[in-house]
Coordinates of C-alpha atoms in Angstrom, one line a residue:
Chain A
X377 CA 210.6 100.7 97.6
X378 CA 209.7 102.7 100.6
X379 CA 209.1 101.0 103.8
X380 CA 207.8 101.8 107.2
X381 CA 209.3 101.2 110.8
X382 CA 207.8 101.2 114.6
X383 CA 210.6 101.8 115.9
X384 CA 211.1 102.6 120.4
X385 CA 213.9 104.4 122.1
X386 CA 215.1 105.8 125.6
X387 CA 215.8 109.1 124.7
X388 CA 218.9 110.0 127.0
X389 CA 221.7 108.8 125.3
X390 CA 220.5 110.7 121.8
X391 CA 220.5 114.4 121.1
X392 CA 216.8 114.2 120.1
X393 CA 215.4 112.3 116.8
X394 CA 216.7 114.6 114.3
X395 CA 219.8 114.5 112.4
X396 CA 222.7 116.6 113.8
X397 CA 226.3 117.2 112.5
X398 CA 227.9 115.1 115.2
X399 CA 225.9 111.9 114.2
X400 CA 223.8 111.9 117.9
X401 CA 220.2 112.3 116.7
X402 CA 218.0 109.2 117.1
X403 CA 218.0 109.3 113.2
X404 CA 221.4 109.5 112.6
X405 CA 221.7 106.2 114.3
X406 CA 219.2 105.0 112.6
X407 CA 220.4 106.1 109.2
X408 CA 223.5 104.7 109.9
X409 CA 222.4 100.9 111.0
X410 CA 220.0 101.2 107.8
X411 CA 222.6 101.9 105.5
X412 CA 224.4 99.0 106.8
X413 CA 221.7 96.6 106.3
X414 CA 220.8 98.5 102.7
X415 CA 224.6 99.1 101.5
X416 CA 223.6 102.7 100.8
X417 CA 222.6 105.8 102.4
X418 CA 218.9 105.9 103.6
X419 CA 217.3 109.0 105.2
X420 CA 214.6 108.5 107.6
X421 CA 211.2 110.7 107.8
X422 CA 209.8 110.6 111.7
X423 CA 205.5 111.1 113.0
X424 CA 207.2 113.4 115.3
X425 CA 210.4 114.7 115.6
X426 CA 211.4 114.5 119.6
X427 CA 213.7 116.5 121.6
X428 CA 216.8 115.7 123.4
X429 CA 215.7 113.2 125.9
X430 CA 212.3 112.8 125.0
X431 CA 211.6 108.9 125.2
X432 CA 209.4 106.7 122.0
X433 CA 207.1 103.8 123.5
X434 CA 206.0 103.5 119.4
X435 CA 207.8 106.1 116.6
X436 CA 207.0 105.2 113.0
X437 CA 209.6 106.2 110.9
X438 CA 209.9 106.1 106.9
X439 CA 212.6 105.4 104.0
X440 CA 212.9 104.3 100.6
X441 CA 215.6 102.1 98.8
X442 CA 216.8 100.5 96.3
X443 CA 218.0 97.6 98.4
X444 CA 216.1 93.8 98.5
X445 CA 216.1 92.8 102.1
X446 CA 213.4 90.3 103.8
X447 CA 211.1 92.4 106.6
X448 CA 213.1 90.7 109.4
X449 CA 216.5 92.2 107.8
X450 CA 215.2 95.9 108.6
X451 CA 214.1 94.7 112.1
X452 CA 217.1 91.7 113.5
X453 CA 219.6 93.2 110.6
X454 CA 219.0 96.8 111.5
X455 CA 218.7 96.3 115.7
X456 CA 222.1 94.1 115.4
X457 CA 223.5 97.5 114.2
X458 CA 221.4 99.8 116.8
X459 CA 222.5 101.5 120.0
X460 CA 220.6 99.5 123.2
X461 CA 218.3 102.4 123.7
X462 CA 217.0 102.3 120.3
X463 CA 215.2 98.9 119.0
X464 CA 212.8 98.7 115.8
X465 CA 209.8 96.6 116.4
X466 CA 208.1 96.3 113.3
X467 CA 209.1 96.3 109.4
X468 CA 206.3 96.9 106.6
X469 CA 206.7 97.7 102.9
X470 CA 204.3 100.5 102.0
X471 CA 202.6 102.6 99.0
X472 CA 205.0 105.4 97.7
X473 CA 202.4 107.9 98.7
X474 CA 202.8 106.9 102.4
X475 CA 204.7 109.6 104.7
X476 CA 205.5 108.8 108.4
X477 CA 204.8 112.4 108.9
X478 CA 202.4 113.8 106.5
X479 CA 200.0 110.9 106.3
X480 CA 199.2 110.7 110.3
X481 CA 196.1 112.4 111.5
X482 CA 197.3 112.3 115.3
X483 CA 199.9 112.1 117.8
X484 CA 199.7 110.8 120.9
X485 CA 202.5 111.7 123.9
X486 CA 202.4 110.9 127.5
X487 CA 204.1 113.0 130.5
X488 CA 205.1 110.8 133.3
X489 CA 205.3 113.2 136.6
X490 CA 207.1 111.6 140.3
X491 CA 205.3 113.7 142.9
X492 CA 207.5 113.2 146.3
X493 CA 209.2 115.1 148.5
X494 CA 212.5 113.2 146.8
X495 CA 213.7 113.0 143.7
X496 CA 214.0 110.6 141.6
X497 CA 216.7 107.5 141.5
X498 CA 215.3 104.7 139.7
X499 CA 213.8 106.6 137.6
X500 CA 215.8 109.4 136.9
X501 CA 215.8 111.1 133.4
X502 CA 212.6 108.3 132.9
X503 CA 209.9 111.0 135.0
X504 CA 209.8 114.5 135.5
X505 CA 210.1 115.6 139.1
X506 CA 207.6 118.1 141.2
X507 CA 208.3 118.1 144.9
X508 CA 204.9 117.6 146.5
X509 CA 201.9 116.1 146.0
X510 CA 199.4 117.4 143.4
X511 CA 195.6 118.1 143.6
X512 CA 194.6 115.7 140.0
X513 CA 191.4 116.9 140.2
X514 CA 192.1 120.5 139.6
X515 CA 194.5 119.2 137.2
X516 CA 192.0 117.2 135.3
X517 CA 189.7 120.3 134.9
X518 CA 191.8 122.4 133.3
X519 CA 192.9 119.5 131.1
X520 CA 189.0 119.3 130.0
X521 CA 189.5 123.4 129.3
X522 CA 192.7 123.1 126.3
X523 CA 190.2 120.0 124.6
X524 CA 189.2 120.9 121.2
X525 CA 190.5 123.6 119.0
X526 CA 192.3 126.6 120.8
X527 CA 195.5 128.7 119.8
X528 CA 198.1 127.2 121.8
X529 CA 200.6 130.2 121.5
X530 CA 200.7 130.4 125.4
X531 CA 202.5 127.2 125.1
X532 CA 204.3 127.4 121.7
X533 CA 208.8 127.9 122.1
X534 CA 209.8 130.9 120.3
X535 CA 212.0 128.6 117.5
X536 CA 208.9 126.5 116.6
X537 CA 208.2 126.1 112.7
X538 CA 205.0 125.6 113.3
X539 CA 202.7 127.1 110.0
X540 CA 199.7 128.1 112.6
X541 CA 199.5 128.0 116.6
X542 CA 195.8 126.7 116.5
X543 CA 196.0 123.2 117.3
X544 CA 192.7 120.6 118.0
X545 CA 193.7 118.5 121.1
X546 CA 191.1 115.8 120.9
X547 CA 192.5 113.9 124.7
X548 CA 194.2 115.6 127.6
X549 CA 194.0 113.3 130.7
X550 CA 195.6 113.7 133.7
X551 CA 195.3 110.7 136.1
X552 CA 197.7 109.2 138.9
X553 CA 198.5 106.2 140.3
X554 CA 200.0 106.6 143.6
X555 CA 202.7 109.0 143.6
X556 CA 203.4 108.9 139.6
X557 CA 200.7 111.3 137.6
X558 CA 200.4 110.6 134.4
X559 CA 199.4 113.2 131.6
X560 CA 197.6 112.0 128.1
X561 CA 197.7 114.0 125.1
X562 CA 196.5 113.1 121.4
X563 CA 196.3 115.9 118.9
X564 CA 196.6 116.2 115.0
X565 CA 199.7 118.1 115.7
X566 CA 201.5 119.9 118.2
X567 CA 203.2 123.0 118.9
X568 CA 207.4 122.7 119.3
X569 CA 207.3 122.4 124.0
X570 CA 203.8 122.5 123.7
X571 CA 203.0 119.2 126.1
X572 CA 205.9 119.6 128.2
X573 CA 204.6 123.4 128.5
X574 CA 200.7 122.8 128.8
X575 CA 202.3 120.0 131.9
X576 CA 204.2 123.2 133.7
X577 CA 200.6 125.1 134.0
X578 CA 198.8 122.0 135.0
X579 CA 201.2 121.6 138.1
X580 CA 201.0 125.3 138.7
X581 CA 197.1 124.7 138.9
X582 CA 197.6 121.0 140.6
X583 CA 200.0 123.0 143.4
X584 CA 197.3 125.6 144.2
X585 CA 198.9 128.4 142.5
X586 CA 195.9 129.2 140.2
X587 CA 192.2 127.4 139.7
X588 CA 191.8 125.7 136.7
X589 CA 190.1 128.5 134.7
X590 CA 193.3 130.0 134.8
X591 CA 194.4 128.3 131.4
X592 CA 191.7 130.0 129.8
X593 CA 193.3 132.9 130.2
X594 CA 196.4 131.4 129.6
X595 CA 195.0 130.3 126.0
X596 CA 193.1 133.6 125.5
X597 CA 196.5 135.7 126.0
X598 CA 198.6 133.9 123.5
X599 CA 202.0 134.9 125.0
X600 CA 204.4 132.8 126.0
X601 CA 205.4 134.6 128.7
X602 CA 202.4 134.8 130.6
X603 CA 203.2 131.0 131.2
X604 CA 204.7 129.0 133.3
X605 CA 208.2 127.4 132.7
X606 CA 208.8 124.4 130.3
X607 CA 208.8 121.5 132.2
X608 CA 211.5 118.9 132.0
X609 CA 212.2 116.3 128.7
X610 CA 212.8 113.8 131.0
X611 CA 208.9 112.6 131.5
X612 CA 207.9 112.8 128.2
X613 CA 207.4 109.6 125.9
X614 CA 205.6 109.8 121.8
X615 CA 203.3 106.9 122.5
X616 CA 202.1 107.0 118.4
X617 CA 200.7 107.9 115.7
X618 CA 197.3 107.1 113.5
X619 CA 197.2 106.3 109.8
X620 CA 194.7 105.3 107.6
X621 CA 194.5 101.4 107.3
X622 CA 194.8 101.4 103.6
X623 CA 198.4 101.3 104.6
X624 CA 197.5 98.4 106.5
X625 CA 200.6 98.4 109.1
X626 CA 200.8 97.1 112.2
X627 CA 200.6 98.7 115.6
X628 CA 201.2 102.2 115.4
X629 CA 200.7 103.2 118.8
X630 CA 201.7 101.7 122.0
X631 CA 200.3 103.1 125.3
X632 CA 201.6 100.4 128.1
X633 CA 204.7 99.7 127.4
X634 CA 206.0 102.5 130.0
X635 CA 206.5 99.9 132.6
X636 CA 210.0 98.3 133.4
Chain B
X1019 CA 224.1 107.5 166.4
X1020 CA 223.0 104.8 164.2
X1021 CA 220.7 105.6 161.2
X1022 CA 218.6 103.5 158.5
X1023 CA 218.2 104.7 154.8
X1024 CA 216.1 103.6 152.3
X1025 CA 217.6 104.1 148.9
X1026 CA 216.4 103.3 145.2
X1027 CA 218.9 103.4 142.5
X1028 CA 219.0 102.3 138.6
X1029 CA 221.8 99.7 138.7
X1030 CA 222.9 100.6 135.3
X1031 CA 225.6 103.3 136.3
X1032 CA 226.8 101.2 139.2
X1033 CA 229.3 98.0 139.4
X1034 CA 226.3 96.2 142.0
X1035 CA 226.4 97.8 145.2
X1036 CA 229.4 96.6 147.3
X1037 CA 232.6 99.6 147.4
X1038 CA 235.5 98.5 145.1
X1039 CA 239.1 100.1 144.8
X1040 CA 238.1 102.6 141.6
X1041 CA 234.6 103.7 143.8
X1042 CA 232.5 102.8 141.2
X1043 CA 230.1 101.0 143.8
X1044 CA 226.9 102.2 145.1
X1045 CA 228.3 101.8 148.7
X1046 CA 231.2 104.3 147.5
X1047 CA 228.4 106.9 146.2
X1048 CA 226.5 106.8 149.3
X1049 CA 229.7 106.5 151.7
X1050 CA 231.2 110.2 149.4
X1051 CA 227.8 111.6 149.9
X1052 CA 227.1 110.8 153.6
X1053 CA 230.6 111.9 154.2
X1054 CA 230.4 115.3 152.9
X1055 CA 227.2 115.9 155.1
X1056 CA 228.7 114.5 158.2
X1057 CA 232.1 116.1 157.3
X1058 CA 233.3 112.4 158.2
X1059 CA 234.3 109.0 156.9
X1060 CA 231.3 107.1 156.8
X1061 CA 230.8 103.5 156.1
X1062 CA 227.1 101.9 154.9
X1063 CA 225.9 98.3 155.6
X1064 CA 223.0 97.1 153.2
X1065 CA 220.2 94.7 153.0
X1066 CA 221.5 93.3 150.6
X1067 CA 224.6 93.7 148.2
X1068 CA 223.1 93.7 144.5
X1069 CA 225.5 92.6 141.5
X1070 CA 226.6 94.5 138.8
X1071 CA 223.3 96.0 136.9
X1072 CA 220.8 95.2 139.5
X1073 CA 218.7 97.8 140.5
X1074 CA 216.6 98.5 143.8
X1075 CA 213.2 100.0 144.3
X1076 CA 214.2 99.7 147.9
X1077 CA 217.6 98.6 149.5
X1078 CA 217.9 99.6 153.5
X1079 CA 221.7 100.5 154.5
X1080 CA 222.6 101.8 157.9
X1081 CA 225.5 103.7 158.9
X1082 CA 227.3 105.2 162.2
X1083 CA 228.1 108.5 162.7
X1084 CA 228.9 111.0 165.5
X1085 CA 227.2 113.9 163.4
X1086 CA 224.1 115.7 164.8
X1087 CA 222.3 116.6 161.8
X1088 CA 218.5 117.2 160.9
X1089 CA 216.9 113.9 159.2
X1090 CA 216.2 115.8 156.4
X1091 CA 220.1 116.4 156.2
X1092 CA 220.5 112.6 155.4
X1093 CA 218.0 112.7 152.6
X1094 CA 217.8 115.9 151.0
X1095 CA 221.0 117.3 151.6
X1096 CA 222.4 113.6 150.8
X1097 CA 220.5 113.8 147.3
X1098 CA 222.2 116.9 146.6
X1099 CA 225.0 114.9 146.1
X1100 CA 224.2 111.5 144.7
X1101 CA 224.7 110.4 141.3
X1102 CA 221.0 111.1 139.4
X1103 CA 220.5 107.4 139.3
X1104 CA 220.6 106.6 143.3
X1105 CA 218.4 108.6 145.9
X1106 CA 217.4 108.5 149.3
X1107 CA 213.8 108.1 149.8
X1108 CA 213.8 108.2 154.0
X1109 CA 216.1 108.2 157.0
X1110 CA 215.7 107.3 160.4
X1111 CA 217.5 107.0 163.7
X1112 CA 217.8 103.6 165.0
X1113 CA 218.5 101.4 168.2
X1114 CA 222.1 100.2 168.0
X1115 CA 221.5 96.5 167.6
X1116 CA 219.1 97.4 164.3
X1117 CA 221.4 95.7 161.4
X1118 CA 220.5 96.4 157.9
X1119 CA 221.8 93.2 157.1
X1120 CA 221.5 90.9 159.9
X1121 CA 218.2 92.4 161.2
X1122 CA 216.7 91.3 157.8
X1123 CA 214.1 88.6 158.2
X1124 CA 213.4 88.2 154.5
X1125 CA 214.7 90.1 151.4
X1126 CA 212.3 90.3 148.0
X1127 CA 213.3 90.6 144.1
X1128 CA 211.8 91.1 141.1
X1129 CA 213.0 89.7 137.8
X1130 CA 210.9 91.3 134.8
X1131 CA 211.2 89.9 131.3
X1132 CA 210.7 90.8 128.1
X1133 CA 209.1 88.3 126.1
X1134 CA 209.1 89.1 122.2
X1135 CA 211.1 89.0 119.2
X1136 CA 212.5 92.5 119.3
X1137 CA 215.4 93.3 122.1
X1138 CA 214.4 95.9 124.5
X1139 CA 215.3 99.5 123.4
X1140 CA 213.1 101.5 125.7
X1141 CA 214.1 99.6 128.2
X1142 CA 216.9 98.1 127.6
X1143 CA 218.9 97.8 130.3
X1144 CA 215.4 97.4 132.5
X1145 CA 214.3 93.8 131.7
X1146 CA 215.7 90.5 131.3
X1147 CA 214.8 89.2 127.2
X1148 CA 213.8 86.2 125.7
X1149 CA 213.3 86.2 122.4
X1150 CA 209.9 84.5 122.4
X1151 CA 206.7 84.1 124.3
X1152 CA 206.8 81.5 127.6
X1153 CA 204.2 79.2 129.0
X1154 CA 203.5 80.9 132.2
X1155 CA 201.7 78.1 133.4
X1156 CA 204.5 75.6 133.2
X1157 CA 206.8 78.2 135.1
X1158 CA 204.1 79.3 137.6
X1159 CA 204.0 75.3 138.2
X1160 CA 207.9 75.1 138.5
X1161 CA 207.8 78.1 140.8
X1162 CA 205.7 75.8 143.2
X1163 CA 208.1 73.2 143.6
X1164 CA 211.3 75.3 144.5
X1165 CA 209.0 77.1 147.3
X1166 CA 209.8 75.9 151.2
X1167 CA 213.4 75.0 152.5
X1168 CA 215.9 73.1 149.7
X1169 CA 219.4 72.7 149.0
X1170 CA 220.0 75.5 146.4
X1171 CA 223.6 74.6 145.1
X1172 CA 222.9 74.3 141.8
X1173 CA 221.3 77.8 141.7
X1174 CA 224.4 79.0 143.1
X1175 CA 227.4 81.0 142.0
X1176 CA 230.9 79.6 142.5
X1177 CA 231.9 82.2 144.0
X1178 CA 229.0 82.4 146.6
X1179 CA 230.0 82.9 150.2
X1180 CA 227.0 82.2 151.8
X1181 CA 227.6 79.7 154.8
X1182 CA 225.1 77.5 153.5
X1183 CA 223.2 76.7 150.4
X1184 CA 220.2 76.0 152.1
X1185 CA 217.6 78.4 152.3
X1186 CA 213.7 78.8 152.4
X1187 CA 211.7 80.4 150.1
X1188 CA 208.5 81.8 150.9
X1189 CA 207.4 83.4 147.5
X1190 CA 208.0 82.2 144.2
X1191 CA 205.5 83.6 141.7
X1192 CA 205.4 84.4 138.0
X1193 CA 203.1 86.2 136.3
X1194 CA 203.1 88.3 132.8
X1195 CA 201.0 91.0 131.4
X1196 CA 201.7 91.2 127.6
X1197 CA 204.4 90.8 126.5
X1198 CA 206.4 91.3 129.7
X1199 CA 206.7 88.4 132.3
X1200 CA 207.3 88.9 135.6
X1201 CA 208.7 86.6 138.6
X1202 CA 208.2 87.8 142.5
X1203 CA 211.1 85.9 145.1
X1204 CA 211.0 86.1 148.8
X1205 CA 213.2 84.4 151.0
X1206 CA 215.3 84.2 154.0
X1207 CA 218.3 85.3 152.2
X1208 CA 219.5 83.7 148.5
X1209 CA 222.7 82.0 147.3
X1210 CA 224.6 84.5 144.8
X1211 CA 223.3 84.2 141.5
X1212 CA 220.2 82.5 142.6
X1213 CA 217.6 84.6 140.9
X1214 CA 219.1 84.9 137.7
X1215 CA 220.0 80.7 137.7
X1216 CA 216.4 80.1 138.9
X1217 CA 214.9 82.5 136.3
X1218 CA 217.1 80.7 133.8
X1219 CA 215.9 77.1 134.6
X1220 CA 212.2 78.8 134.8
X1221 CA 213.1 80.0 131.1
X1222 CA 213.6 76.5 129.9
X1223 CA 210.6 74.9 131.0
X1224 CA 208.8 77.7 129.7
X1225 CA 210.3 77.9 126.3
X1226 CA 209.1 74.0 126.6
X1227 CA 212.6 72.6 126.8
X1228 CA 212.0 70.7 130.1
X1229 CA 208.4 70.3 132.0
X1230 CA 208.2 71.7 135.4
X1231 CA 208.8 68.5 137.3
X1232 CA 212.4 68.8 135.8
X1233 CA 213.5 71.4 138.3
X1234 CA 213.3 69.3 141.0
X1235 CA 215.9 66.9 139.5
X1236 CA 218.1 70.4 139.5
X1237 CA 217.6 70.7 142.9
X1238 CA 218.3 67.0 143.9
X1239 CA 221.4 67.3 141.9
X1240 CA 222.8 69.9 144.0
X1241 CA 225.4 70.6 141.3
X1242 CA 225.6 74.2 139.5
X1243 CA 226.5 72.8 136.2
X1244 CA 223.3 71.2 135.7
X1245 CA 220.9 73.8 135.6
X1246 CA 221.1 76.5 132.8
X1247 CA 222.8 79.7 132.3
X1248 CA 222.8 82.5 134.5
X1249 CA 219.9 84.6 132.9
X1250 CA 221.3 88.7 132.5
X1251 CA 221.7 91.4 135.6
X1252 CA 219.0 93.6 133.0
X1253 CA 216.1 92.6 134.8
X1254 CA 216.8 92.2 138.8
X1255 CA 215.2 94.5 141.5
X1256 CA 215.6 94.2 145.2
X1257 CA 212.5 95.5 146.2
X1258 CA 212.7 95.2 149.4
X1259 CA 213.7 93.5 153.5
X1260 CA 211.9 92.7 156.3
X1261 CA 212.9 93.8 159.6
X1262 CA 211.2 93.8 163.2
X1263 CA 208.3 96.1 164.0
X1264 CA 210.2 97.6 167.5
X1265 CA 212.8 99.2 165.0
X1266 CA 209.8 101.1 163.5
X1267 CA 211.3 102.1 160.3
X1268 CA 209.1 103.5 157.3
X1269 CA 208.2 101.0 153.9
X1270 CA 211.1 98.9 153.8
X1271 CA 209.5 97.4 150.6
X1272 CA 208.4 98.8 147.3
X1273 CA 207.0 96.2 144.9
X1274 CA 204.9 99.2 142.4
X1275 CA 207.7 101.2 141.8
X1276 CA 208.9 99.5 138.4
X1277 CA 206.4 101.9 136.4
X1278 CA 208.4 104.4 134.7

């Protein structure tokens, strides 16, 4: 039987969501409290596989097994078993052609950005950091400019496994609500840094460095060096992913859960 | 030279504010990091001395010190060498008699709650949890009725050394928006414990346990071990003191800053 999990995590205390040797991926935990609950191994299959300290509002997850558990046994059983940071939400029992990665037509981060002169406390490892006010206008220009289909290799790390660099960005929103900015993203896929580097232009543009037809070139150049630095993990939360409703599961994306 | 601070921290890496033997404090992190810019002992008084696992979108402290140092000194430089969870949002210099903790007029908390079957995993750590929706009503109704000046013994901690257990609130208010429920206090000064034992007792009425009219037979009762549990340290925020207009300090409250 192969089932499906919404599953939400703070991503500091996990070495990113996939599986590493020491057992400190977001999936190895995961693996581990479902193999509990199953009294096997289990491997997991994410929408999108996050970096080291990348945060989850809503991560939909797959596995199969052998094992006969009620729904709430994978959701109580399994978050009995979980590290605090990491909770599953939501248990379904789906089609075998269902695949948490393969099967979703978009992905949908946000980039939570503190502009003030000081860094953050509260919030730390929860926002990125820039040290000064923003113009969000400017910001939301060159936003408009990456939507649709482009070739993001401007914006693509040099390890990514990406097959192609031409990704169709269908929502990039920049908007702020006092000192916090908040950048929106939803794509079919993206590039490996792409959001967290597309976020480094946008406060290069936002600071006055460059107008907001600077991306253009950025996109037309398709070097990463031409571009500004990667911005901080720390900001950046997978807020979902879309699948057909023939598989029928519940919420798969989860926008507002950011506050606390 | 007195000076104020206004600080935020996440409460999680702290044991509550007041300065213990092994330093573990938030008074002993701000008292190492003053120090090393005043290249002196320093010793902080705050608003307000949170427990274990509270955190603060704003706590004022003051201090005394003989060193001449820019006001930037006592914010950025004292950032520099904070723990990432505590930072120093302003500085000022202040009149002698200003008294972060007797000068306060009113303090202000915030207890957010999660509301849902799920524990928190996000933000765990962040918010209070109850493992299933709450009548607000019923607990905005109970709210009413502790407002004004009552004897709050049986909100109060055994340990508490407050003089008396008499105090007046101004604000009690609870609201939610999905899933997450949130109560507003503003008082005079609070009993130890008194949020979380209020916020317990507001629980119960809301779960339907008890109607509202029930806390006020807690409150003529005087006695702690009638009311309910004291609800988890997860969800508390001091968000804030009043303090006179002649000491002229900046925002001395921050009740938006629990987005993240």
């Amino acid at each position: 039987m192969r089932y499906a999990l919404g599953v939400e995590y703070d991503g500091r205390p996990f070495c990113g969501f996939q599986s590493q040797a020491d057992g400190c991926g977001v999936q190895d935990a995961l693996q581990r409290a479902l193999a509990s609950v199953a009294q096997s191994s289990v491997t997991v299959v994410a929408a999108g596989r996050t970096d080291t300290g990348v945060h989850a509002t809503l991560q939909v997850v797959h596995f199969d097994t052998t094992a006969q558990r009620p729904l709430s046994a994978w959701v109580r059983g399994v978050n009995a078993s979980l590290p605090p940071a990491l909770s599953v939400l939501w248990a379904r029992d789906v089609a075998d052609d269902f695949h948490a990665r393969f099967s979703a037509s978009a992905r949908h981060y946000t980039y939570l950005l503190l502009t003030r002169q000081e860094r953050p406390g509260l919030n730390a490892g929860r926002v990125g950091w820039y040290h000064r006010p923003l113009d969000v206008d400017s910001m939301q220009r060159a936003a408009k400019r990456v939507l649709g289909e482009h070739d993001f290799s401007s914006f693509r790390a040099s390890g990514c496994q990406a097959k192609s660099p031409v990704k169709n960005l269908s929502v990039a929103r920049v908007h702020a609500s006092g000192d916090l900015v908040r950048f929106e993203f939803s794509a079919n896929a993206f590039l490996h840094h792409m959001i967290r580097n597309l976020v480094g232009a946008f406060v290069y543009i936002g600071a006055g460095k460059h107008d907001d037809a600077w991306i253009d070139s950025l996109l037309a150049a398709r070097d990463r060096r031409v571009a500004p630095p990667t911005f901080a993990a720390d900001g950046l939360y997978f807020t979902g992913a879309d699948y057909d409703a023939r598989f029928a599961l519940p919420f798969t994306r989860r926008d507002d859960a950011l506050a606390a």
